Amino acid sequence: MIQATPSGQGLGARVDNIDLSQPLSQEQYKTIEGLLGKHGVLWFSKQTLTSAQLKAFSSTFGTLEVNVANMYQDPGIPEVMILSNKKVDGKPLGLADAGQDWHTDMSYSKMIAFTNVLYGLEIPHRDGKPLGNTEFSNMRAAYAALPDELKKKLEGMTVLHDFNKFWENMRKQPGCTRPPLTEAQLKAKPPVSHPIFLTHPITGEKILYANPGYAMRINELPEKESDEILNFLFEHQLQPQFRYRHLWTVGDVLMWDNMGTIHNAVADYTPDEHRFIKRCQVMADRYFPLAA
Ligand code: OGA
Ligand code: MN
């Protein structure tokens, strides 16, 4: 029987008694889906998975994203992306700076993301402590803690999300080698709008769907007021009581609900301290078929 143990922090639970290399039964799928809605972040320890098995497990939850512009794919399995700072013959093996600021995946896309599944194969350590932690914040709790007046005021409003916001912020980081997006890339990823409050398709609860990484503007408000409220929300949504910090162990599968949480990859390791993670992004097409 699958067993879940809450982290004791603002979200997250460890899940035991399941081997993710095996196909999930319908009952196991339903259990994990429910746990993901409830806890926002799940981790499974001591897993041994091939890339094909990681892909098979992830695709149980929906259609996998294949990023055509991304060259860091597992050879032969484009749905499996490599996050790594390792190099072979001077050439990067993976995307080295993924997610290094608070965001939720794919809020800039018409079809948003449901769950991101990461499988940790090499984790940097210093003085016996894991580096490259992944931090999360709970957007159900963040919504619930908003002042009633603000909930009322913002109800029905929408937020504009832009892929280029995160990209340009990364470019300002020292040592970043990302070139500016080309005209063609900008055209392929135009800003999109989503409701500022989503009803979570698994739990039916309201969540705050805005994140510092991609959210540009509350469309229905004048620019100055939109800026003020977004800045308030960005601060509000990161309060310590909403948070969980995942300290990686090799063999962990870490998956999170991209609708009900936001996350940040902590960039506290050097190019010589190696991190190697395989990743599958699952889109929310099962819940929002009309946006597909
Ligand atoms: C991502 C991401 C976090 C991490 O893959 O989208 O944000 O800790 N990763 O690697
Ligand atoms: Mn991310």
Tab-separated table of C-alpha atoms and ligand atoms in Angstrom:
chain	number	residue	atom	x	y	z
A	1	MET	CA	0.000	0.000	0.000
A	2	ILE	CA	1.278	3.454	-0.945
A	3	GLN	CA	2.085	5.452	2.161
A	4	ALA	CA	2.526	9.232	2.432
A	5	THR	CA	4.339	11.062	5.229
A	6	PRO	CA	3.908	14.863	5.268
A	7	SER	CA	7.127	16.909	5.451
A	8	GLY	CA	5.917	18.845	8.499
A	9	GLN	CA	6.655	22.053	6.544
A	10	GLY	CA	4.269	24.217	4.476
A	11	LEU	CA	3.748	21.498	1.848
A	12	GLY	CA	5.267	18.252	0.575
A	13	ALA	CA	5.149	14.564	1.504
A	14	ARG	CA	7.424	11.540	1.143
A	15	VAL	CA	5.786	8.597	-0.582
A	16	ASP	CA	6.830	5.041	0.235
A	17	ASN	CA	5.990	1.530	-0.885
A	18	ILE	CA	5.973	2.046	-4.615
A	19	ASP	CA	8.459	1.117	-7.343
A	20	LEU	CA	8.155	3.712	-10.096
A	21	SER	CA	9.919	1.508	-12.662
A	22	GLN	CA	6.729	-0.579	-12.867
A	23	PRO	CA	3.541	0.529	-14.659
A	24	LEU	CA	1.035	2.127	-12.273
A	25	SER	CA	-2.328	0.489	-11.717
A	26	GLN	CA	-5.346	2.787	-12.100
A	27	GLU	CA	-5.681	2.756	-8.311
A	28	GLN	CA	-2.040	3.757	-7.791
A	29	TYR	CA	-2.401	6.526	-10.375
A	30	LYS	CA	-5.472	7.897	-8.605
A	31	THR	CA	-3.728	7.730	-5.228
A	32	ILE	CA	-0.670	9.635	-6.445
A	33	GLU	CA	-2.798	12.199	-8.271
A	34	GLY	CA	-4.774	12.828	-5.077
A	35	LEU	CA	-1.592	13.086	-2.977
A	36	LEU	CA	-0.105	15.532	-5.468
A	37	GLY	CA	-3.187	17.750	-5.234
A	38	LYS	CA	-3.176	17.576	-1.452
A	39	HIS	CA	0.558	17.975	-0.705
A	40	GLY	CA	1.768	19.845	-3.810
A	41	VAL	CA	5.177	18.152	-3.758
A	42	LEU	CA	5.944	14.425	-3.494
A	43	TRP	CA	9.222	12.573	-3.307
A	44	PHE	CA	9.971	8.887	-3.716
A	45	SER	CA	13.322	7.614	-2.403
A	46	LYS	CA	15.731	4.953	-3.666
A	47	GLN	CA	14.253	4.648	-7.148
A	48	THR	CA	16.149	3.003	-10.009
A	49	LEU	CA	14.787	4.112	-13.367
A	50	THR	CA	15.888	4.019	-16.975
A	51	SER	CA	14.993	7.077	-19.052
A	52	ALA	CA	12.270	5.009	-20.729
A	53	GLN	CA	10.809	4.138	-17.309
A	54	LEU	CA	10.929	7.781	-16.184
A	55	LYS	CA	9.087	8.724	-19.368
A	56	ALA	CA	6.523	5.930	-18.877
A	57	PHE	CA	5.812	6.914	-15.252
A	58	SER	CA	5.517	10.624	-16.120
A	59	SER	CA	3.266	10.083	-19.116
A	60	THR	CA	0.711	8.365	-16.871
A	61	PHE	CA	-0.222	11.912	-15.779
A	62	GLY	CA	-0.679	13.556	-19.183
A	63	THR	CA	1.066	14.567	-22.383
A	64	LEU	CA	4.795	15.213	-22.031
A	65	GLU	CA	6.301	18.447	-23.243
A	66	VAL	CA	8.965	18.165	-25.921
A	67	ASN	CA	10.857	21.401	-26.127
A	68	VAL	CA	11.996	21.530	-29.739
A	69	ALA	CA	14.447	24.362	-29.098
A	70	ASN	CA	16.119	22.534	-26.234
A	71	MET	CA	19.228	20.600	-27.184
A	72	TYR	CA	19.625	18.963	-23.788
A	73	GLN	CA	17.583	15.862	-24.409
A	74	ASP	CA	18.300	12.276	-23.549
A	75	PRO	CA	19.590	10.695	-26.755
A	76	GLY	CA	16.665	8.905	-28.390
A	77	ILE	CA	14.093	10.059	-25.798
A	78	PRO	CA	13.347	13.735	-26.454
A	79	GLU	CA	10.731	13.859	-23.662
A	80	VAL	CA	13.524	13.359	-21.114
A	81	MET	CA	15.467	16.546	-20.576
A	82	ILE	CA	18.849	16.774	-18.835
A	83	LEU	CA	19.484	19.351	-16.102
A	84	SER	CA	23.205	19.404	-15.398
A	85	ASN	CA	26.304	21.540	-15.037
A	86	LYS	CA	28.519	18.678	-16.244
A	87	LYS	CA	30.533	18.917	-19.435
A	88	VAL	CA	32.071	16.366	-21.777
A	89	ASP	CA	34.962	17.610	-23.940
A	90	GLY	CA	34.021	21.141	-22.945
A	91	LYS	CA	30.452	20.696	-24.150
A	92	PRO	CA	27.536	21.035	-21.689
A	93	LEU	CA	25.651	17.813	-21.005
A	94	GLY	CA	22.536	19.588	-19.853
A	95	LEU	CA	20.833	22.870	-19.043
A	96	ALA	CA	22.967	24.198	-16.182
A	97	ASP	CA	20.823	27.014	-14.797
A	98	ALA	CA	17.252	25.717	-15.004
A	99	GLY	CA	14.759	27.276	-12.639
A	100	GLN	CA	17.120	29.485	-10.658
A	101	ASP	CA	14.515	31.976	-9.477
A	102	TRP	CA	10.962	31.659	-8.139
A	103	HIS	CA	8.529	30.548	-10.851
A	104	THR	CA	6.084	27.903	-11.913
A	105	ASP	CA	6.777	25.932	-15.062
A	106	MET	CA	5.008	26.909	-18.278
A	107	SER	CA	2.685	29.595	-16.911
A	108	TYR	CA	3.799	31.467	-20.070
A	109	SER	CA	2.141	28.806	-22.209
A	110	LYS	CA	-1.471	28.530	-23.344
A	111	MET	CA	-1.412	24.913	-22.185
A	112	ILE	CA	-0.001	25.161	-18.673
A	113	ALA	CA	2.030	22.462	-16.918
A	114	PHE	CA	0.552	19.943	-14.490
A	115	THR	CA	3.518	18.185	-12.946
A	116	ASN	CA	7.271	18.196	-13.375
A	117	VAL	CA	9.032	14.904	-12.550
A	118	LEU	CA	12.735	15.087	-11.652
A	119	TYR	CA	15.009	12.102	-11.074
A	120	GLY	CA	18.250	12.855	-9.204
A	121	LEU	CA	21.325	10.913	-10.363
A	122	GLU	CA	24.165	13.134	-9.098
A	123	ILE	CA	23.769	15.650	-6.285
A	124	PRO	CA	26.556	18.039	-5.243
A	125	HIS	CA	27.585	18.027	-1.577
A	126	ARG	CA	29.795	20.255	0.557
A	127	ASP	CA	30.735	19.517	4.163
A	128	GLY	CA	28.362	16.569	4.075
A	129	LYS	CA	25.366	18.713	3.106
A	130	PRO	CA	23.504	18.499	-0.203
A	131	LEU	CA	23.651	21.573	-2.436
A	132	GLY	CA	21.276	22.532	-5.227
A	133	ASN	CA	18.147	22.170	-3.087
A	134	THR	CA	14.761	22.751	-4.697
A	135	GLU	CA	12.453	25.066	-2.753
A	136	PHE	CA	8.664	25.229	-2.988
A	137	SER	CA	5.830	27.443	-1.816
A	138	ASN	CA	2.165	26.499	-1.388
A	139	MET	CA	-0.228	28.591	-3.508
A	140	ARG	CA	-3.378	27.213	-1.880
A	141	ALA	CA	-2.107	28.497	1.481
A	142	ALA	CA	-1.011	31.759	-0.168
A	143	TYR	CA	-4.523	32.280	-1.598
A	144	ALA	CA	-6.201	31.410	1.699
A	145	ALA	CA	-4.042	33.928	3.577
A	146	LEU	CA	-4.839	36.858	1.259
A	147	PRO	CA	-6.874	39.688	2.792
A	148	ASP	CA	-10.585	39.174	1.952
A	149	GLU	CA	-10.756	42.582	0.302
A	150	LEU	CA	-7.982	41.713	-2.119
A	151	LYS	CA	-9.552	38.323	-2.904
A	152	LYS	CA	-12.757	40.150	-3.813
A	153	LYS	CA	-11.048	42.869	-5.798
A	154	LEU	CA	-8.956	40.463	-7.906
A	155	GLU	CA	-11.642	37.812	-8.454
A	156	GLY	CA	-12.181	37.305	-12.190
A	157	MET	CA	-9.023	39.192	-13.164
A	158	THR	CA	-6.236	37.763	-15.315
A	159	VAL	CA	-2.445	37.933	-15.351
A	160	LEU	CA	-0.177	38.247	-18.378
A	161	HIS	CA	2.756	35.782	-18.286
A	162	ASP	CA	5.859	36.170	-20.450
A	163	PHE	CA	8.620	33.586	-21.055
A	164	ASN	CA	11.032	36.401	-21.878
A	165	LYS	CA	10.762	37.928	-18.381
A	166	PHE	CA	12.542	34.960	-16.798
A	167	TRP	CA	14.984	34.709	-19.693
A	168	GLU	CA	16.037	38.348	-19.437
A	169	ASN	CA	16.357	38.129	-15.640
A	170	MET	CA	18.649	35.107	-16.023
A	171	ARG	CA	20.740	37.038	-18.548
A	172	LYS	CA	21.475	39.631	-15.853
A	173	GLN	CA	23.122	36.972	-13.651
A	174	PRO	CA	26.929	37.004	-13.643
A	175	GLY	CA	28.403	34.340	-15.930
A	176	CYS	CA	25.152	33.656	-17.768
A	177	THR	CA	25.738	32.582	-21.353
A	178	ARG	CA	22.117	32.721	-22.538
A	179	PRO	CA	21.852	34.904	-25.672
A	180	PRO	CA	18.808	37.171	-26.049
A	181	LEU	CA	15.796	35.404	-27.558
A	182	THR	CA	15.652	35.802	-31.325
A	183	GLU	CA	12.701	37.406	-33.091
A	184	ALA	CA	11.553	33.938	-34.131
A	185	GLN	CA	11.743	32.614	-30.543
A	186	LEU	CA	9.866	35.652	-29.241
A	187	LYS	CA	7.202	35.093	-31.872
A	188	ALA	CA	6.926	31.423	-30.924
A	189	LYS	CA	6.383	32.319	-27.254
A	190	PRO	CA	4.048	35.317	-27.153
A	191	PRO	CA	2.817	36.378	-23.686
A	192	VAL	CA	-0.421	34.677	-22.576
A	193	SER	CA	-3.039	35.400	-19.927
A	194	HIS	CA	-4.474	33.133	-17.241
A	195	PRO	CA	-6.925	33.741	-14.375
A	196	ILE	CA	-5.158	35.148	-11.304
A	197	PHE	CA	-7.039	32.618	-9.164
A	198	LEU	CA	-7.451	29.086	-10.502
A	199	THR	CA	-9.753	26.443	-9.124
A	200	HIS	CA	-7.481	23.479	-8.635
A	201	PRO	CA	-8.741	20.665	-10.890
A	202	ILE	CA	-7.850	17.946	-8.354
A	203	THR	CA	-8.834	19.503	-5.028
A	204	GLY	CA	-11.453	22.057	-6.145
A	205	GLU	CA	-9.727	24.638	-3.935
A	206	LYS	CA	-8.705	28.101	-5.047
A	207	ILE	CA	-5.060	28.849	-5.669
A	208	LEU	CA	-3.053	31.946	-6.449
A	209	TYR	CA	-1.730	31.496	-9.999
A	210	ALA	CA	0.919	34.191	-10.344
A	211	ASN	CA	4.678	33.877	-10.005
A	212	PRO	CA	7.628	36.288	-9.944
A	213	GLY	CA	9.358	34.463	-12.821
A	214	TYR	CA	6.794	35.068	-15.541
A	215	ALA	CA	3.926	37.291	-14.290
A	216	MET	CA	4.062	40.723	-15.929
A	217	ARG	CA	0.780	42.472	-15.436
A	218	ILE	CA	-2.730	42.227	-14.038
A	219	ASN	CA	-4.548	43.001	-17.269
A	220	GLU	CA	-7.628	44.657	-15.764
A	221	LEU	CA	-5.713	47.225	-13.665
A	222	PRO	CA	-3.764	50.378	-14.535
A	223	GLU	CA	-0.035	49.652	-14.792
A	224	LYS	CA	0.982	51.321	-11.544
A	225	GLU	CA	-1.651	49.543	-9.478
A	226	SER	CA	-0.869	46.259	-11.204
A	227	ASP	CA	2.831	46.668	-10.331
A	228	GLU	CA	2.008	47.440	-6.704
A	229	ILE	CA	-0.311	44.469	-6.294
A	230	LEU	CA	2.011	42.046	-8.101
A	231	ASN	CA	4.895	43.136	-5.877
A	232	PHE	CA	2.699	42.586	-2.839
A	233	LEU	CA	1.705	39.114	-4.114
A	234	PHE	CA	5.330	38.138	-4.899
A	235	GLU	CA	6.294	38.921	-1.318
A	236	HIS	CA	3.147	37.449	0.209
A	237	GLN	CA	3.452	34.105	-1.612
A	238	LEU	CA	6.950	33.357	-0.253
A	239	GLN	CA	6.198	33.502	3.476
A	240	PRO	CA	8.176	30.872	5.401
A	241	GLN	CA	5.078	29.047	6.672
A	242	PHE	CA	4.058	28.225	3.050
A	243	ARG	CA	7.413	26.680	2.177
A	244	TYR	CA	9.207	23.320	1.802
A	245	ARG	CA	12.853	22.832	0.881
A	246	HIS	CA	13.857	19.558	-0.761
A	247	LEU	CA	17.332	18.323	0.170
A	248	TRP	CA	18.232	15.867	-2.541
A	249	THR	CA	19.473	12.296	-2.139
A	250	VAL	CA	20.635	10.339	-5.192
A	251	GLY	CA	17.765	8.121	-6.363
A	252	ASP	CA	15.033	10.593	-5.389
A	253	VAL	CA	12.144	11.160	-7.747
A	254	LEU	CA	10.713	14.581	-6.924
A	255	MET	CA	7.434	15.608	-8.523
A	256	TRP	CA	5.368	18.712	-7.957
A	257	ASP	CA	2.053	20.226	-8.890
A	258	ASN	CA	2.832	23.226	-11.073
A	259	MET	CA	-0.633	24.709	-10.597
A	260	GLY	CA	-0.722	24.768	-6.798
A	261	THR	CA	2.936	25.536	-6.060
A	262	ILE	CA	5.839	27.721	-7.160
A	263	HIS	CA	9.505	26.677	-6.953
A	264	ASN	CA	13.114	27.830	-7.028
A	265	ALA	CA	16.344	25.953	-7.798
A	266	VAL	CA	18.980	27.100	-5.299
A	267	ALA	CA	22.173	28.046	-7.189
A	268	ASP	CA	24.702	27.454	-4.386
A	269	TYR	CA	27.174	25.080	-6.103
A	270	THR	CA	30.152	25.680	-8.399
A	271	PRO	CA	30.846	24.263	-11.898
A	272	ASP	CA	33.083	21.621	-10.241
A	273	GLU	CA	30.318	20.418	-7.935
A	274	HIS	CA	28.274	18.243	-10.222
A	275	ARG	CA	24.531	17.930	-10.435
A	276	PHE	CA	22.804	15.600	-12.907
A	277	ILE	CA	19.033	15.305	-13.030
A	278	LYS	CA	16.618	13.849	-15.572
A	279	ARG	CA	13.344	15.668	-16.076
A	280	CYS	CA	9.932	15.120	-17.672
A	281	GLN	CA	7.400	17.917	-17.883
A	282	VAL	CA	3.751	16.826	-17.932
A	283	MET	CA	1.225	19.251	-19.360
A	284	ALA	CA	-2.199	19.879	-17.817
A	285	ASP	CA	-4.075	18.828	-20.960
A	286	ARG	CA	-6.008	16.207	-19.001
A	287	TYR	CA	-7.604	18.959	-16.902
A	288	PHE	CA	-7.889	21.727	-19.499
A	289	PRO	CA	-8.610	19.902	-22.763
A	290	LEU	CA	-10.048	23.020	-24.406
A	291	ALA	CA	-6.736	24.891	-24.201
A	292	ALA	CA	-4.879	22.146	-26.084
B	1	OGA	C1	12.663	22.825	-13.575
B	1	OGA	C2	13.232	23.414	-12.359
B	1	OGA	C3	14.488	22.896	-10.352
B	1	OGA	C4	15.725	22.176	-9.959
B	1	OGA	O1	13.156	21.764	-13.978
B	1	OGA	O2	11.713	23.396	-14.113
B	1	OGA	O3	12.850	24.487	-11.975
B	1	OGA	O4	16.006	22.174	-8.737
B	1	OGA	N1	14.144	22.660	-11.697
B	1	OGA	O5	16.416	21.649	-10.827
B	2	MN	MN	10.984	25.026	-13.040
